[in-house]
Tab-separated table of C-alpha atoms in Angstrom:
chain	number	residue	atom	x	y	z
S	24	MET	CA	105.831	22.964	59.792
S	25	PHE	CA	103.108	24.699	61.790
S	26	ARG	CA	101.804	26.254	58.587
S	27	ARG	CA	101.582	22.895	56.843
S	28	LYS	CA	99.648	21.500	59.781
S	29	SER	CA	97.279	24.434	59.722
S	30	HIS	CA	96.594	24.000	56.015
S	31	SER	CA	96.070	20.293	56.526
S	32	HIS	CA	93.556	20.971	59.267
S	33	CYS	CA	91.670	23.452	57.082
S	34	ASP	CA	91.632	21.026	54.165
S	35	GLN	CA	90.287	18.264	56.381
S	36	GLU	CA	87.628	20.558	57.784
S	37	GLY	CA	86.597	21.553	54.278
S	38	GLU	CA	86.365	17.930	53.193
S	39	ASP	CA	84.291	17.045	56.249
S	40	GLN	CA	81.900	19.890	55.566
S	41	GLN	CA	81.532	18.961	51.919
S	42	HIS	CA	80.779	15.413	53.002
S	43	LYS	CA	78.075	16.784	55.297
S	44	VAL	CA	76.577	18.753	52.420
S	45	LYS	CA	76.388	15.605	50.289
S	46	GLU	CA	74.946	13.656	53.201
S	47	LEU	CA	72.248	16.281	53.738
S	48	ARG	CA	71.344	16.268	50.062
S	49	THR	CA	71.095	12.484	50.024
S	50	SER	CA	68.851	12.493	53.098
S	51	LEU	CA	66.256	14.706	51.446
S	52	GLU	CA	63.301	13.452	49.480
S	53	PRO	CA	63.926	13.652	45.719
S	54	LEU	CA	63.761	17.334	44.786
S	55	SER	CA	62.488	18.919	41.605
S	56	GLY	CA	61.638	22.310	40.165
S	57	ARG	CA	62.303	25.328	42.347
S	58	SER	CA	63.122	23.222	45.406
S	59	LEU	CA	65.942	21.571	43.499
S	60	GLN	CA	67.181	24.928	42.249
S	61	TYR	CA	66.970	26.403	45.741
S	62	CYS	CA	69.006	23.620	47.325
S	63	SER	CA	72.411	24.496	45.950
S	64	ASP	CA	75.484	23.315	47.841
S	65	ALA	CA	75.896	26.832	49.225
S	66	CYS	CA	72.302	26.784	50.445
S	67	LEU	CA	72.702	23.426	52.184
S	68	ARG	CA	75.901	24.668	53.778
S	69	ARG	CA	74.061	27.636	55.265
S	70	TYR	CA	71.464	25.394	56.874
S	71	LEU	CA	74.184	23.154	58.274
S	72	GLU	CA	76.085	26.148	59.594
S	73	ALA	CA	72.932	27.527	61.221
S	74	ARG	CA	72.483	24.274	63.136
S	75	ASN	CA	76.163	23.805	63.990
S	76	TRP	CA	76.494	21.043	61.402
S	77	ASN	CA	73.978	18.806	63.141
S	78	MET	CA	72.525	16.694	60.346
S	79	ASP	CA	69.107	15.967	61.846
S	80	LYS	CA	68.478	19.547	62.932
S	81	SER	CA	69.683	20.928	59.606
S	82	LYS	CA	67.476	18.557	57.649
S	83	LYS	CA	64.430	19.462	59.718
S	84	MET	CA	65.133	23.154	59.284
S	85	LEU	CA	65.580	22.860	55.528
S	86	GLU	CA	62.463	20.747	55.060
S	87	GLU	CA	60.431	23.313	56.983
S	88	SER	CA	61.832	26.076	54.771
S	89	LEU	CA	60.980	24.161	51.610
S	90	LYS	CA	57.450	23.699	52.896
S	91	TRP	CA	57.239	27.403	53.750
S	92	ARG	CA	58.539	28.434	50.337
S	93	SER	CA	56.045	26.154	48.579
S	94	THR	CA	53.152	27.992	50.233
S	95	PHE	CA	54.533	31.540	50.684
S	96	LYS	CA	56.124	31.489	47.199
S	97	PRO	CA	58.614	34.324	47.823
S	98	GLU	CA	60.037	34.091	44.304
S	99	GLU	CA	56.624	34.953	42.856
S	100	ILE	CA	56.100	38.191	44.776
S	101	HIS	CA	56.152	41.168	42.426
S	102	TRP	CA	56.864	44.734	43.423
S	103	ASN	CA	53.411	45.977	42.464
S	104	GLU	CA	51.962	43.665	45.130
S	105	VAL	CA	53.951	45.272	47.955
S	106	ALA	CA	54.739	48.739	46.603
S	107	ILE	CA	52.231	50.416	48.919
S	108	GLU	CA	54.271	49.165	51.889
S	109	GLY	CA	57.292	51.056	50.626
S	110	GLU	CA	55.694	54.415	49.923
S	111	THR	CA	57.158	56.080	53.025
S	112	GLY	CA	60.572	54.460	52.623
S	113	LYS	CA	60.188	52.476	55.830
S	114	ALA	CA	62.225	49.640	54.317
S	115	PHE	CA	64.266	49.463	51.131
S	116	ARG	CA	67.509	48.192	49.640
S	117	ALA	CA	70.219	50.828	49.773
S	118	ASN	CA	72.064	51.895	46.629
S	119	PHE	CA	75.394	51.013	48.233
S	120	HIS	CA	77.071	47.914	49.682
S	121	ASP	CA	79.195	47.565	52.795
S	122	ARG	CA	82.974	47.122	52.620
S	123	ASP	CA	82.573	43.386	52.005
S	124	GLY	CA	80.138	43.825	49.135
S	125	ARG	CA	77.032	42.886	51.093
S	126	SER	CA	73.637	44.213	50.106
S	127	VAL	CA	72.265	46.659	52.677
S	128	LEU	CA	68.658	46.902	53.793
S	129	ILE	CA	67.621	50.139	55.473
S	130	LEU	CA	64.704	49.874	57.871
S	131	ARG	CA	62.961	52.894	59.441
S	132	PRO	CA	60.238	51.567	61.770
S	133	GLY	CA	59.215	55.108	62.683
S	134	MET	CA	57.791	55.452	59.155
S	135	GLN	CA	55.303	52.587	59.434
S	136	ASN	CA	52.347	53.315	57.151
S	137	THR	CA	50.181	50.171	57.129
S	138	THR	CA	48.456	47.850	59.585
S	139	SER	CA	48.333	44.472	57.814
S	140	ILE	CA	51.040	42.256	59.295
S	141	ASP	CA	50.618	39.759	56.436
S	142	ASN	CA	51.360	42.428	53.847
S	143	GLN	CA	54.233	43.791	55.910
S	144	MET	CA	55.834	40.333	56.045
S	145	LYS	CA	55.301	39.902	52.315
S	146	HIS	CA	57.093	43.209	51.757
S	147	LEU	CA	59.957	42.171	54.027
S	148	VAL	CA	60.371	38.823	52.285
S	149	TYR	CA	60.372	40.582	48.927
S	150	LEU	CA	63.168	42.884	50.075
S	151	ILE	CA	65.223	40.013	51.510
S	152	GLU	CA	64.925	38.122	48.238
S	153	ASN	CA	65.840	41.284	46.356
S	154	ALA	CA	68.869	41.907	48.552
S	155	ILE	CA	70.083	38.374	47.841
S	156	LEU	CA	69.434	38.819	44.140
S	157	ASN	CA	71.782	41.805	44.165
S	158	LEU	CA	74.670	40.206	46.011
S	159	PRO	CA	77.962	40.169	44.112
S	160	GLN	CA	79.491	36.854	43.132
S	161	GLY	CA	80.970	35.096	46.149
S	162	GLN	CA	78.997	37.061	48.756
S	163	GLU	CA	76.043	35.415	50.495
S	164	GLN	CA	75.069	37.784	53.268
S	165	MET	CA	73.379	41.129	53.790
S	166	ALA	CA	73.587	43.891	56.390
S	167	TRP	CA	70.679	45.691	58.033
S	168	LEU	CA	70.701	49.332	59.085
S	169	ILE	CA	67.810	50.231	61.383
S	170	ASP	CA	67.113	53.929	61.938
S	171	PHE	CA	64.955	54.743	64.968
S	172	THR	CA	64.205	58.336	64.021
S	173	GLY	CA	60.540	58.985	64.760
S	174	TRP	CA	60.120	55.709	66.613
S	175	SER	CA	57.885	55.667	69.674
S	176	LEU	CA	55.658	53.268	71.556
S	177	THR	CA	52.644	54.657	69.688
S	178	ASN	CA	53.989	53.607	66.258
S	179	ASN	CA	55.961	50.666	67.577
S	180	VAL	CA	56.127	47.417	65.608
S	181	PRO	CA	53.695	44.946	67.248
S	182	ILE	CA	55.339	42.078	69.097
S	183	LYS	CA	53.593	39.639	66.744
S	184	SER	CA	55.161	41.373	63.756
S	185	ALA	CA	58.610	41.448	65.368
S	186	ARG	CA	58.371	37.773	66.220
S	187	GLU	CA	57.346	36.827	62.689
S	188	THR	CA	60.200	38.900	61.278
S	189	VAL	CA	62.666	37.026	63.469
S	190	ASN	CA	61.083	33.695	62.537
S	191	ILE	CA	61.371	34.331	58.807
S	192	LEU	CA	64.919	35.632	58.992
S	193	GLN	CA	66.272	32.948	61.317
S	194	ASN	CA	64.435	29.877	60.093
S	195	HIS	CA	64.007	30.496	56.377
S	196	TYR	CA	67.024	32.668	55.564
S	197	PRO	CA	69.715	31.149	57.798
S	198	GLU	CA	73.162	32.694	57.621
S	199	ARG	CA	71.955	35.412	55.262
S	200	LEU	CA	72.247	38.165	57.861
S	201	ALA	CA	75.817	39.206	58.541
S	202	ILE	CA	75.050	42.027	60.968
S	203	ALA	CA	72.204	44.306	62.002
S	204	PHE	CA	72.908	47.797	63.336
S	205	LEU	CA	70.296	49.305	65.641
S	206	TYR	CA	71.256	52.946	65.275
S	207	ASN	CA	70.617	55.290	68.172
S	208	PRO	CA	67.529	53.573	69.618
S	209	PRO	CA	65.706	55.596	72.304
S	210	ARG	CA	65.966	54.418	75.878
S	211	ILE	CA	62.317	53.424	75.870
S	212	PHE	CA	63.213	50.838	73.212
S	213	GLU	CA	64.977	48.801	75.888
S	214	ALA	CA	61.652	47.508	77.218
S	215	PHE	CA	60.643	46.359	73.739
S	216	TRP	CA	64.070	44.786	73.172
S	217	LYS	CA	63.850	42.747	76.366
S	218	ILE	CA	60.909	40.911	74.811
S	219	VAL	CA	62.214	40.615	71.252
S	220	LYS	CA	65.636	39.257	72.218
S	221	TYR	CA	64.046	36.083	73.578
S	222	PHE	CA	62.940	35.222	70.048
S	223	LEU	CA	66.515	35.344	68.790
S	224	ASP	CA	68.786	32.329	68.686
S	225	SER	CA	72.308	32.839	69.987
S	226	LYS	CA	73.857	33.275	66.532
S	227	THR	CA	71.404	35.962	65.463
S	228	PHE	CA	71.639	37.696	68.834
S	229	GLN	CA	75.407	38.093	68.398
S	230	LYS	CA	74.852	39.793	65.032
S	231	VAL	CA	72.729	42.584	66.502
S	232	LYS	CA	74.765	45.675	67.383
S	233	PHE	CA	73.494	48.731	69.229
S	234	VAL	CA	75.181	51.809	67.816
S	235	TYR	CA	75.214	55.301	69.315
S	236	PRO	CA	76.571	58.343	67.420
S	237	LYS	CA	78.422	59.789	70.439
S	238	ASN	CA	80.063	56.508	71.364
S	239	LYS	CA	83.623	56.180	70.036
S	240	ASP	CA	83.474	52.392	69.733
S	241	SER	CA	80.174	52.635	67.848
S	242	VAL	CA	81.644	55.140	65.408
S	243	GLU	CA	84.675	52.936	64.774
S	244	LEU	CA	82.452	49.906	64.281
S	245	MET	CA	80.453	51.698	61.584
S	246	LYS	CA	83.664	52.822	59.893
S	247	SER	CA	84.915	49.246	59.815
S	248	TYR	CA	81.817	48.125	57.928
S	249	PHE	CA	81.034	51.115	55.712
S	250	ASP	CA	82.676	53.740	53.571
S	251	MET	CA	81.626	56.951	55.330
S	252	ASP	CA	81.220	58.717	51.994
S	253	ASN	CA	78.480	56.226	51.058
S	254	LEU	CA	76.854	55.909	54.459
S	255	PRO	CA	73.904	58.295	55.053
S	256	THR	CA	74.193	60.970	57.732
S	257	GLU	CA	71.346	59.232	59.578
S	258	PHE	CA	73.876	56.504	60.373
S	259	GLY	CA	76.866	58.723	61.021
S	260	GLY	CA	78.123	58.954	57.447
S	261	LYS	CA	78.433	61.786	54.951
S	262	ALA	CA	75.912	60.828	52.249
S	263	THR	CA	72.406	62.199	51.862
S	264	LEU	CA	69.614	59.679	52.228
S	265	ASN	CA	66.899	60.505	49.723
S	266	TYR	CA	64.362	57.756	49.161
S	267	ASP	CA	62.537	58.283	45.874
S	268	HIS	CA	59.643	55.840	45.721
S	269	GLU	CA	59.134	56.167	41.981
S	270	GLU	CA	62.798	55.633	41.206
S	271	PHE	CA	63.029	52.698	43.605
S	272	SER	CA	59.923	51.194	42.013
S	273	ARG	CA	61.551	51.347	38.581
S	274	LYS	CA	64.569	49.480	39.924
S	275	MET	CA	62.360	46.854	41.521
S	276	VAL	CA	60.513	46.274	38.257
S	277	GLN	CA	63.855	45.604	36.593
S	278	ASP	CA	64.866	43.295	39.416
S	279	ASP	CA	61.558	41.451	39.165
S	280	MET	CA	62.562	40.521	35.647
S	281	LYS	CA	65.995	39.336	36.768
S	282	ALA	CA	64.369	37.202	39.449
S	283	ALA	CA	61.852	35.810	36.985
S	284	LYS	CA	64.692	34.848	34.679
S	285	PHE	CA	66.605	33.170	37.500
S	286	TRP	CA	63.581	31.095	38.510
S	287	SER	CA	62.541	30.551	34.865
S	288	LEU	CA	59.278	32.316	35.618
S	289	ASP	CA	59.734	34.577	32.615
S	290	LYS	CA	58.717	31.656	30.426
S	291	LEU	CA	55.466	31.356	32.330
S	292	HIS	CA	54.734	35.074	32.677
S	293	PRO	CA	55.864	37.164	29.706
S	294	GLU	CA	54.858	40.335	31.558
S	295	THR	CA	56.199	41.633	34.848
S	296	ASN	CA	54.168	44.235	36.711
S	297	GLY	CA	52.673	45.485	33.488
S	298	TYR	CA	56.021	45.904	31.724
S	299	TYR	CA	57.239	43.821	28.833
S	300	ALA	CA	60.797	42.588	28.744
S	301	ALA	CA	61.450	44.779	25.721
S	302	GLU	CA	60.417	47.848	27.683
S	303	VAL	CA	62.513	47.259	30.794
S	304	ALA	CA	65.821	45.566	30.127
S	305	ALA	CA	67.278	43.521	32.973
S	306	ASN	CA	70.844	44.325	33.961
S	307	PRO	CA	73.275	41.773	32.505
S	308	GLU	CA	74.949	41.225	35.863
S	309	CYS	CA	75.652	37.940	37.549
S	310	ILE	CA	72.840	36.752	39.780
S	311	ALA	CA	73.712	35.236	43.152
S	312	PRO	CA	71.315	32.329	43.783
S	313	PRO	CA	68.525	33.817	45.877
S	314	ALA	CA	68.296	30.780	47.750
S	315	ILE	CA	68.023	32.692	48.888
S	316	ALA	CA	67.959	31.018	51.906
S	317	THR	CA	69.344	33.381	53.686
């Protein structure tokens, strides 16, 4: 009897949420083109979830994202435009997923190699879109692994850059981040964190986990999220982390073609980063809508 009641409650909750999704869609101005494609039911649900199912707040958030996407045009960023940002391997999509099939972004702020915040944000947005593009069917979120090796106040990410990163992730990719591991940050990072954490909303704040290699709870937490055989030693695993910029670039060129196909940009631009479709075949795998909203 208790079980039937529980199922009934879940069914009712699901129906209420679906009604909210329809209500949000109806409240929007008529959509077309990429905006219409972006606003899938799953996408609308993420915006509602991010604003605790408050219709007005969710609508405002979504409309601001649509405006941002119309000017930033994240789906049109090609790897060759941001490749220089990735030369040191300061940020890239890992070649493994976590235990739940989430894409994993590895960030190594100690390897910062450029000074243009605009280009750095463009690179970050490209990687977020790429991580979403490579999500398996049924998975909508990604995980971040942040390695502080080589990090110091002299090569620290500027507060402006950190704030813009948080803004993009929270406001334009809501509910795309499942968890972010800050691995073995130096004690001096605490001062920087005290400033950055004020930019985070409560939901994002709860997803940030400080992890220390000599802490038993930290080790168990990493094991619960990752297969240790796949996880690099830099994060307490057994695998070797070897970022090959040329190899990664080849993968990104292929993914650019998958993204172009998803957004129907391949019909407008027969070439992608100097490669023809016949030269670089896209993988015939299912594409998770890069709505990429995170």
